PDB file of N, CA and C in Angstrom:
ATOM      1  N   MET A  10      76.080 188.012  92.184  1.00 38.00           N
ATOM      2  CA  MET A  10      76.178 188.034  90.735  1.00 38.00           C
ATOM      3  C   MET A  10      76.865 189.509  90.359  1.00 38.00           C
ATOM      4  N   VAL A  11      77.718 189.394  89.395  1.00 41.00           N
ATOM      5  CA  VAL A  11      78.410 190.589  88.954  1.00 41.00           C
ATOM      6  C   VAL A  11      77.455 191.530  88.116  1.00 41.00           C
ATOM      7  N   GLU A  12      77.451 192.816  88.533  1.00 44.00           N
ATOM      8  CA  GLU A  12      76.670 193.754  87.734  1.00 44.00           C
ATOM      9  C   GLU A  12      77.473 194.111  86.486  1.00 44.00           C
ATOM     10  N   THR A  13      76.766 194.190  85.317  1.00 50.00           N
ATOM     11  CA  THR A  13      77.396 194.517  84.122  1.00 50.00           C
ATOM     12  C   THR A  13      76.752 195.919  83.671  1.00 50.00           C
ATOM     13  N   ASP A  14      77.453 196.473  82.837  1.00 53.00           N
ATOM     14  CA  ASP A  14      76.972 197.872  82.370  1.00 53.00           C
ATOM     15  C   ASP A  14      76.257 197.658  81.042  1.00 53.00           C
ATOM     16  N   ARG A  15      75.800 196.580  80.716  1.00 50.00           N
ATOM     17  CA  ARG A  15      74.954 196.281  79.491  1.00 50.00           C
ATOM     18  C   ARG A  15      73.790 197.214  79.486  1.00 50.00           C
ATOM     19  N   GLN A  16      73.659 197.834  78.412  1.00 49.00           N
ATOM     20  CA  GLN A  16      72.399 198.752  78.147  1.00 49.00           C
ATOM     21  C   GLN A  16      71.095 197.967  78.152  1.00 49.00           C
ATOM     22  N   ILE A  17      70.047 198.613  78.613  1.00 59.00           N
ATOM     23  CA  ILE A  17      68.805 198.001  78.491  1.00 59.00           C
ATOM     24  C   ILE A  17      68.219 198.202  77.128  1.00 59.00           C
ATOM     25  N   TYR A  18      68.822 198.926  76.319  1.00 69.00           N
ATOM     26  CA  TYR A  18      68.311 199.268  74.968  1.00 69.00           C
ATOM     27  C   TYR A  18      68.551 197.971  74.097  1.00 69.00           C
ATOM     28  N   MET A  19      67.719 197.815  73.153  1.00 82.00           N
ATOM     29  CA  MET A  19      67.805 196.708  72.259  1.00 82.00           C
ATOM     30  C   MET A  19      67.885 197.213  70.811  1.00 82.00           C
ATOM     31  N   LYS A  20      68.736 196.679  70.017  1.00 90.00           N
ATOM     32  CA  LYS A  20      68.821 197.076  68.567  1.00 90.00           C
ATOM     33  C   LYS A  20      67.982 195.867  67.891  1.00 90.00           C
ATOM     34  N   LYS A  21      67.374 196.288  66.864  1.00 93.00           N
ATOM     35  CA  LYS A  21      66.745 195.412  65.884  1.00 93.00           C
ATOM     36  C   LYS A  21      67.506 195.205  64.587  1.00 93.00           C
ATOM     37  N   ALA A  22      67.697 194.001  64.143  1.00 94.00           N
ATOM     38  CA  ALA A  22      68.384 193.779  62.887  1.00 94.00           C
ATOM     39  C   ALA A  22      67.677 192.570  62.250  1.00 94.00           C
ATOM     40  N   ALA A  23      67.659 192.853  60.825  1.00 95.00           N
ATOM     41  CA  ALA A  23      67.001 191.660  60.059  1.00 95.00           C
ATOM     42  C   ALA A  23      67.944 190.510  60.061  1.00 95.00           C
ATOM     43  N   LEU A  24      67.272 189.322  59.939  1.00 95.00           N
ATOM     44  CA  LEU A  24      68.176 188.021  59.865  1.00 95.00           C
ATOM     45  C   LEU A  24      69.136 188.133  58.772  1.00 95.00           C
ATOM     46  N   SER A  25      68.828 188.598  57.653  1.00 94.00           N
ATOM     47  CA  SER A  25      69.736 188.732  56.489  1.00 94.00           C
ATOM     48  C   SER A  25      70.873 189.621  56.797  1.00 94.00           C
ATOM     49  N   GLU A  26      70.857 190.597  57.500  1.00 95.00           N
ATOM     50  CA  GLU A  26      71.943 191.476  57.932  1.00 95.00           C
ATOM     51  C   GLU A  26      72.762 190.659  58.935  1.00 95.00           C
ATOM     52  N   VAL A  27      72.185 190.017  59.938  1.00 95.00           N
ATOM     53  CA  VAL A  27      73.077 189.361  60.895  1.00 95.00           C
ATOM     54  C   VAL A  27      73.724 188.190  60.287  1.00 95.00           C
ATOM     55  N   LYS A  28      73.116 187.544  59.270  1.00 94.00           N
ATOM     56  CA  LYS A  28      73.842 186.347  58.594  1.00 94.00           C
ATOM     57  C   LYS A  28      74.989 186.898  57.794  1.00 94.00           C
ATOM     58  N   ASP A  29      74.880 188.095  57.168  1.00 95.00           N
ATOM     59  CA  ASP A  29      75.896 188.773  56.376  1.00 95.00           C
ATOM     60  C   ASP A  29      77.110 189.251  57.215  1.00 95.00           C
ATOM     61  N   ASP A  30      76.780 189.612  58.492  1.00 94.00           N
ATOM     62  CA  ASP A  30      78.017 190.171  59.350  1.00 94.00           C
ATOM     63  C   ASP A  30      77.839 189.789  60.767  1.00 94.00           C
ATOM     64  N   LEU A  31      77.869 188.553  61.045  1.00 95.00           N
ATOM     65  CA  LEU A  31      77.723 188.015  62.422  1.00 95.00           C
ATOM     66  C   LEU A  31      78.675 188.622  63.373  1.00 95.00           C
ATOM     67  N   SER A  32      79.970 188.657  62.972  1.00 94.00           N
ATOM     68  CA  SER A  32      80.946 189.220  63.866  1.00 94.00           C
ATOM     69  C   SER A  32      80.560 190.568  64.373  1.00 94.00           C
ATOM     70  N   LYS A  33      80.152 191.461  63.451  1.00 95.00           N
ATOM     71  CA  LYS A  33      79.764 192.816  63.883  1.00 95.00           C
ATOM     72  C   LYS A  33      78.598 192.641  64.861  1.00 95.00           C
ATOM     73  N   PHE A  34      77.704 191.903  64.671  1.00 95.00           N
ATOM     74  CA  PHE A  34      76.466 191.831  65.593  1.00 95.00           C
ATOM     75  C   PHE A  34      76.856 191.269  66.971  1.00 95.00           C
ATOM     76  N   LEU A  35      77.800 190.345  66.885  1.00 94.00           N
ATOM     77  CA  LEU A  35      78.390 189.724  68.212  1.00 94.00           C
ATOM     78  C   LEU A  35      79.012 190.869  68.991  1.00 94.00           C
ATOM     79  N   ARG A  36      79.798 191.650  68.410  1.00 93.00           N
ATOM     80  CA  ARG A  36      80.462 192.781  69.097  1.00 93.00           C
ATOM     81  C   ARG A  36      79.395 193.723  69.631  1.00 93.00           C
ATOM     82  N   LEU A  37      78.444 194.024  68.872  1.00 94.00           N
ATOM     83  CA  LEU A  37      77.300 194.904  69.282  1.00 94.00           C
ATOM     84  C   LEU A  37      76.638 194.277  70.456  1.00 94.00           C
ATOM     85  N   ALA A  38      76.419 192.929  70.445  1.00 94.00           N
ATOM     86  CA  ALA A  38      75.601 192.232  71.462  1.00 94.00           C
ATOM     87  C   ALA A  38      76.278 192.253  72.772  1.00 94.00           C
ATOM     88  N   GLU A  39      77.664 192.568  72.779  1.00 93.00           N
ATOM     89  CA  GLU A  39      78.317 192.670  74.130  1.00 93.00           C
ATOM     90  C   GLU A  39      77.900 193.857  74.885  1.00 93.00           C
ATOM     91  N   LYS A  40      77.344 194.814  74.127  1.00 91.00           N
ATOM     92  CA  LYS A  40      76.893 196.109  74.879  1.00 91.00           C
ATOM     93  C   LYS A  40      75.415 196.213  74.915  1.00 91.00           C
ATOM     94  N   GLU A  41      74.659 195.537  74.026  1.00 92.00           N
ATOM     95  CA  GLU A  41      73.117 195.687  74.059  1.00 92.00           C
ATOM     96  C   GLU A  41      72.598 194.456  73.361  1.00 92.00           C
ATOM     97  N   GLU A  42      71.394 194.002  73.795  1.00 93.00           N
ATOM     98  CA  GLU A  42      70.832 192.841  73.165  1.00 93.00           C
ATOM     99  C   GLU A  42      70.367 193.233  71.755  1.00 93.00           C
ATOM    100  N   VAL A  43      70.486 192.215  70.820  1.00 96.00           N
ATOM    101  CA  VAL A  43      70.031 192.491  69.457  1.00 96.00           C
ATOM    102  C   VAL A  43      68.865 191.614  69.088  1.00 96.00           C
ATOM    103  N   ILE A  44      67.747 192.314  68.813  1.00 96.00           N
ATOM    104  CA  ILE A  44      66.490 191.333  68.451  1.00 96.00           C
ATOM    105  C   ILE A  44      66.737 191.162  66.947  1.00 96.00           C
ATOM    106  N   ILE A  45      66.706 189.882  66.595  1.00 97.00           N
ATOM    107  CA  ILE A  45      66.750 189.439  65.181  1.00 97.00           C
ATOM    108  C   ILE A  45      65.401 189.317  64.669  1.00 97.00           C
ATOM    109  N   THR A  46      65.093 189.863  63.535  1.00 96.00           N
ATOM    110  CA  THR A  46      63.765 189.839  63.013  1.00 96.00           C
ATOM    111  C   THR A  46      63.741 189.097  61.699  1.00 96.00           C
ATOM    112  N   ARG A  47      62.546 188.404  61.444  1.00 96.00           N
ATOM    113  CA  ARG A  47      62.409 187.675  60.191  1.00 96.00           C
ATOM    114  C   ARG A  47      61.108 188.245  59.588  1.00 96.00           C
ATOM    115  N   HIS A  48      61.222 188.807  58.416  1.00 96.00           N
ATOM    116  CA  HIS A  48      59.971 189.517  57.763  1.00 96.00           C
ATOM    117  C   HIS A  48      59.493 190.485  58.719  1.00 96.00           C
ATOM    118  N   GLY A  49      60.270 191.275  59.368  1.00 94.00           N
ATOM    119  CA  GLY A  49      59.835 192.420  60.205  1.00 94.00           C
ATOM    120  C   GLY A  49      59.369 192.062  61.578  1.00 94.00           C
ATOM    121  N   ARG A  50      59.224 190.625  61.942  1.00 96.00           N
ATOM    122  CA  ARG A  50      58.753 190.206  63.158  1.00 96.00           C
ATOM    123  C   ARG A  50      59.976 189.692  64.061  1.00 96.00           C
ATOM    124  N   PRO A  51      59.926 189.800  65.358  1.00 96.00           N
ATOM    125  CA  PRO A  51      60.929 189.212  66.278  1.00 96.00           C
ATOM    126  C   PRO A  51      61.047 187.781  66.125  1.00 96.00           C
ATOM    127  N   ALA A  52      62.238 187.278  65.895  1.00 96.00           N
ATOM    128  CA  ALA A  52      62.405 185.799  65.790  1.00 96.00           C
ATOM    129  C   ALA A  52      63.402 185.273  66.581  1.00 96.00           C
ATOM    130  N   GLY A  53      64.324 186.146  67.291  1.00 96.00           N
ATOM    131  CA  GLY A  53      65.297 185.666  68.077  1.00 96.00           C
ATOM    132  C   GLY A  53      65.978 186.734  68.803  1.00 96.00           C
ATOM    133  N   LEU A  54      66.872 186.412  69.733  1.00 95.00           N
ATOM    134  CA  LEU A  54      67.605 187.401  70.488  1.00 95.00           C
ATOM    135  C   LEU A  54      69.108 186.999  70.509  1.00 95.00           C
ATOM    136  N   LEU A  55      69.920 187.967  70.226  1.00 96.00           N
ATOM    137  CA  LEU A  55      71.396 187.702  70.261  1.00 96.00           C
ATOM    138  C   LEU A  55      72.002 188.429  71.501  1.00 96.00           C
ATOM    139  N   ILE A  56      72.512 187.656  72.321  1.00 93.00           N
ATOM    140  CA  ILE A  56      73.144 188.211  73.588  1.00 93.00           C
ATOM    141  C   ILE A  56      74.651 187.954  73.592  1.00 93.00           C
ATOM    142  N   GLY A  57      75.482 188.883  73.780  1.00 93.00           N
ATOM    143  CA  GLY A  57      76.886 188.683  73.701  1.00 93.00           C
ATOM    144  C   GLY A  57      77.487 188.797  75.205  1.00 93.00           C
ATOM    145  N   PHE A  58      78.626 188.258  75.270  1.00 94.00           N
ATOM    146  CA  PHE A  58      79.430 188.296  76.650  1.00 94.00           C
ATOM    147  C   PHE A  58      80.798 188.972  76.429  1.00 94.00           C
ATOM    148  N   ARG A  59      81.114 189.865  77.392  1.00 92.00           N
ATOM    149  CA  ARG A  59      82.410 190.489  77.326  1.00 92.00           C
ATOM    150  C   ARG A  59      83.511 189.544  77.871  1.00 92.00           C
ATOM    151  N   SER A  60      83.177 188.672  78.861  1.00 94.00           N
ATOM    152  CA  SER A  60      84.137 187.859  79.487  1.00 94.00           C
ATOM    153  C   SER A  60      83.353 186.549  79.914  1.00 94.00           C
ATOM    154  N   GLU A  61      84.254 185.575  80.213  1.00 95.00           N
ATOM    155  CA  GLU A  61      83.764 184.301  80.802  1.00 95.00           C
ATOM    156  C   GLU A  61      82.891 184.455  82.092  1.00 95.00           C
ATOM    157  N   ASP A  62      83.223 185.525  82.812  1.00 95.00           N
ATOM    158  CA  ASP A  62      82.463 185.790  84.056  1.00 95.00           C
ATOM    159  C   ASP A  62      80.940 186.188  83.688  1.00 95.00           C
ATOM    160  N   ASP A  63      80.887 186.982  82.568  1.00 93.00           N
ATOM    161  CA  ASP A  63      79.570 187.394  82.124  1.00 93.00           C
ATOM    162  C   ASP A  63      78.728 186.241  81.667  1.00 93.00           C
ATOM    163  N   TRP A  64      79.439 185.325  81.062  1.00 94.00           N
ATOM    164  CA  TRP A  64      78.818 184.035  80.548  1.00 94.00           C
ATOM    165  C   TRP A  64      78.399 183.139  81.698  1.00 94.00           C
ATOM    166  N   PHE A  65      79.292 183.009  82.690  1.00 95.00           N
ATOM    167  CA  PHE A  65      78.920 182.277  83.873  1.00 95.00           C
ATOM    168  C   PHE A  65      77.714 182.941  84.570  1.00 95.00           C
ATOM    169  N   ASP A  66      77.683 184.265  84.819  1.00 93.00           N
ATOM    170  CA  ASP A  66      76.598 184.866  85.527  1.00 93.00           C
ATOM    171  C   ASP A  66      75.261 184.719  84.661  1.00 93.00           C
ATOM    172  N   TYR A  67      75.344 184.771  83.367  1.00 92.00           N
ATOM    173  CA  TYR A  67      74.135 184.559  82.538  1.00 92.00           C
ATOM    174  C   TYR A  67      73.619 183.052  82.776  1.00 92.00           C
ATOM    175  N   ARG A  68      74.541 182.126  82.800  1.00 94.00           N
ATOM    176  CA  ARG A  68      74.147 180.639  82.967  1.00 94.00           C
ATOM    177  C   ARG A  68      73.513 180.583  84.320  1.00 94.00           C
ATOM    178  N   LEU A  69      74.018 181.184  85.418  1.00 93.00           N
ATOM    179  CA  LEU A  69      73.393 181.084  86.728  1.00 93.00           C
ATOM    180  C   LEU A  69      71.959 181.634  86.776  1.00 93.00           C
ATOM    181  N   GLU A  70      71.922 182.807  86.241  1.00 92.00           N
ATOM    182  CA  GLU A  70      70.746 183.614  86.257  1.00 92.00           C
ATOM    183  C   GLU A  70      69.574 182.856  85.374  1.00 92.00           C
ATOM    184  N   HIS A  71      69.961 181.910  84.575  1.00 92.00           N
ATOM    185  CA  HIS A  71      68.922 181.200  83.847  1.00 92.00           C
ATOM    186  C   HIS A  71      68.855 179.745  84.051  1.00 92.00           C
ATOM    187  N   ASP A  72      69.567 179.283  85.062  1.00 96.00           N
ATOM    188  CA  ASP A  72      69.500 177.867  85.487  1.00 96.00           C
ATOM    189  C   ASP A  72      68.415 177.557  86.449  1.00 96.00           C
ATOM    190  N   PRO A  73      67.348 176.704  85.993  1.00 96.00           N
ATOM    191  CA  PRO A  73      66.323 176.501  86.890  1.00 96.00           C
ATOM    192  C   PRO A  73      66.686 175.826  88.183  1.00 96.00           C
ATOM    193  N   ARG A  74      67.684 175.000  88.150  1.00 96.00           N
ATOM    194  CA  ARG A  74      68.133 174.329  89.426  1.00 96.00           C
ATOM    195  C   ARG A  74      68.762 175.389  90.405  1.00 96.00           C
ATOM    196  N   PHE A  75      69.499 176.228  89.826  1.00 95.00           N
ATOM    197  CA  PHE A  75      70.132 177.293  90.752  1.00 95.00           C
ATOM    198  C   PHE A  75      69.038 178.210  91.292  1.00 95.00           C
ATOM    199  N   LEU A  76      68.135 178.661  90.371  1.00 95.00           N
ATOM    200  CA  LEU A  76      67.002 179.525  90.844  1.00 95.00           C
ATOM    201  C   LEU A  76      66.168 178.841  91.831  1.00 95.00           C
ATOM    202  N   GLU A  77      65.945 177.536  91.801  1.00 96.00           N
ATOM    203  CA  GLU A  77      65.034 176.843  92.815  1.00 96.00           C
ATOM    204  C   GLU A  77      65.928 176.761  94.056  1.00 96.00           C
ATOM    205  N   ARG A  78      67.251 176.594  94.003  1.00 94.00           N
ATOM    206  CA  ARG A  78      67.949 176.597  95.305  1.00 94.00           C
ATOM    207  C   ARG A  78      67.968 177.943  96.000  1.00 94.00           C
ATOM    208  N   ILE A  79      67.981 178.994  95.202  1.00 93.00           N
ATOM    209  CA  ILE A  79      67.796 180.349  95.780  1.00 93.00           C
ATOM    210  C   ILE A  79      66.426 180.515  96.412  1.00 93.00           C
ATOM    211  N   GLU A  80      65.386 180.150  95.669  1.00 94.00           N
ATOM    212  CA  GLU A  80      63.990 180.250  96.232  1.00 94.00           C
ATOM    213  C   GLU A  80      63.808 179.373  97.534  1.00 94.00           C
ATOM    214  N   ALA A  81      64.390 178.172  97.567  1.00 94.00           N
ATOM    215  CA  ALA A  81      64.414 177.348  98.684  1.00 94.00           C
ATOM    216  C   ALA A  81      65.113 177.998  99.931  1.00 94.00           C
ATOM    217  N   ALA A  82      66.208 178.619  99.663  1.00 92.00           N
ATOM    218  CA  ALA A  82      66.900 179.307 100.732  1.00 92.00           C
ATOM    219  C   ALA A  82      66.180 180.506 101.171  1.00 92.00           C
ATOM    220  N   ARG A  83      65.500 181.244 100.378  1.00 92.00           N
ATOM    221  CA  ARG A  83      64.656 182.359 100.811  1.00 92.00           C
ATOM    222  C   ARG A  83      63.409 181.864 101.650  1.00 92.00           C
ATOM    223  N   ARG A  84      62.839 180.711 101.309  1.00 94.00           N
ATOM    224  CA  ARG A  84      61.793 180.118 102.002  1.00 94.00           C
ATOM    225  C   ARG A  84      62.235 179.732 103.400  1.00 94.00           C
ATOM    226  N   SER A  85      63.451 179.193 103.506  1.00 93.00           N
ATOM    227  CA  SER A  85      63.995 178.705 104.649  1.00 93.00           C
ATOM    228  C   SER A  85      64.245 179.889 105.664  1.00 93.00           C
ATOM    229  N   ILE A  86      64.723 180.939 105.132  1.00 90.00           N
ATOM    230  CA  ILE A  86      65.038 182.177 105.957  1.00 90.00           C
ATOM    231  C   ILE A  86      63.723 182.832 106.399  1.00 90.00           C
ATOM    232  N   LYS A  87      62.682 182.760 105.497  1.00 92.00           N
ATOM    233  CA  LYS A  87      61.450 183.321 106.004  1.00 92.00           C
ATOM    234  C   LYS A  87      60.807 182.566 107.022  1.00 92.00           C
ATOM    235  N   ALA A  88      61.085 181.227 107.040  1.00 93.00           N
ATOM    236  CA  ALA A  88      60.540 180.336 108.077  1.00 93.00           C
ATOM    237  C   ALA A  88      61.324 180.387 109.396  1.00 93.00           C
ATOM    238  N   GLY A  89      62.314 181.229 109.422  1.00 89.00           N
ATOM    239  CA  GLY A  89      63.057 181.379 110.687  1.00 89.00           C
ATOM    240  C   GLY A  89      64.290 180.635 110.799  1.00 89.00           C
ATOM    241  N   HIS A  90      64.701 179.858 109.737  1.00 89.00           N
ATOM    242  CA  HIS A  90      65.889 179.049 109.668  1.00 89.00           C
ATOM    243  C   HIS A  90      67.201 179.992 109.324  1.00 89.00           C
ATOM    244  N   GLY A  91      68.259 179.615 109.626  1.00 82.00           N
ATOM    245  CA  GLY A  91      69.435 180.274 109.221  1.00 82.00           C
ATOM    246  C   GLY A  91      70.094 181.070 110.414  1.00 82.00           C
ATOM    247  N   ILE A  92      71.136 181.776 110.066  1.00 80.00           N
ATOM    248  CA  ILE A  92      71.859 182.486 111.133  1.00 80.00           C
ATOM    249  C   ILE A  92      72.052 184.029 110.595  1.00 80.00           C
ATOM    250  N   LYS A  93      71.748 184.886 111.439  1.00 77.00           N
ATOM    251  CA  LYS A  93      71.810 186.357 111.093  1.00 77.00           C
ATOM    252  C   LYS A  93      73.300 186.654 110.881  1.00 77.00           C
ATOM    253  N   ILE A  94      73.643 187.550 109.973  1.00 80.00           N
ATOM    254  CA  ILE A  94      74.980 187.895 109.646  1.00 80.00           C
ATOM    255  C   ILE A  94      75.602 188.565 110.800  1.00 80.00           C
ATOM    256  N   GLU A  95      74.831 189.266 111.681  1.00 82.00           N
ATOM    257  CA  GLU A  95      75.514 189.822 112.904  1.00 82.00           C
ATOM    258  C   GLU A  95      75.996 188.809 113.841  1.00 82.00           C
ATOM    259  N   ASP A  96      75.300 187.611 113.873  1.00 80.00           N
ATOM    260  CA  ASP A  96      75.743 186.498 114.782  1.00 80.00           C
ATOM    261  C   ASP A  96      76.993 185.946 114.188  1.00 80.00           C
ATOM    262  N   VAL A  97      77.148 185.810 112.875  1.00 81.00           N
ATOM    263  CA  VAL A  97      78.368 185.187 112.260  1.00 81.00           C
ATOM    264  C   VAL A  97      79.518 186.137 112.533  1.00 81.00           C
ATOM    265  N   GLU A  98      79.347 187.374 112.297  1.00 70.00           N
ATOM    266  CA  GLU A  98      80.493 188.397 112.473  1.00 70.00           C
ATOM    267  C   GLU A  98      80.893 188.382 113.811  1.00 70.00           C
ATOM    268  N   GLY A  99      80.092 188.221 114.827  1.00 59.00           N
ATOM    269  CA  GLY A  99      80.316 188.438 116.267  1.00 59.00           C
ATOM    270  C   GLY A  99      81.096 187.187 116.821  1.00 59.00           C
ATOM    271  N   LYS A 100      81.097 186.089 116.059  1.00 58.00           N
ATOM    272  CA  LYS A 100      81.834 184.882 116.590  1.00 58.00           C
ATOM    273  C   LYS A 100      83.170 184.806 116.143  1.00 58.00           C
ATOM    274  N   GLN A 101      83.770 185.710 115.449  1.00 53.00           N
ATOM    275  CA  GLN A 101      85.139 185.658 114.932  1.00 53.00           C
ATOM    276  C   GLN A 101      86.167 185.858 116.019  1.00 53.00           C
TER     277      GLN A 101
END
C-alpha cells in the first residue's frame, strides 16, 4: 500500500459549517481528517483523497474480504507454508 503524507491531526467542524462550504472541507480533508460535529458531539468523519490511488488504497484497507485474505496468508506463512524470498531470488 502506498504511504500517504496525511497528517494524523483531525480538525473539528460543525455540520452547519460543512454544509455551507463543503468544497472547502473536502480540500481540507485531503490533508487531514475532519470530524463533523452535531450539537458539539462527533457525528461523522470526512476523509478526502488526493488521487484515485489514495481512494483505491483506502478501499483495500477497509475491505473485509481483502483483510481476511491477508490474515489467511499470514496464518499460512506462520504454519510453514510458502516460499522464502531468498529462494525465489536465487532461482532466477
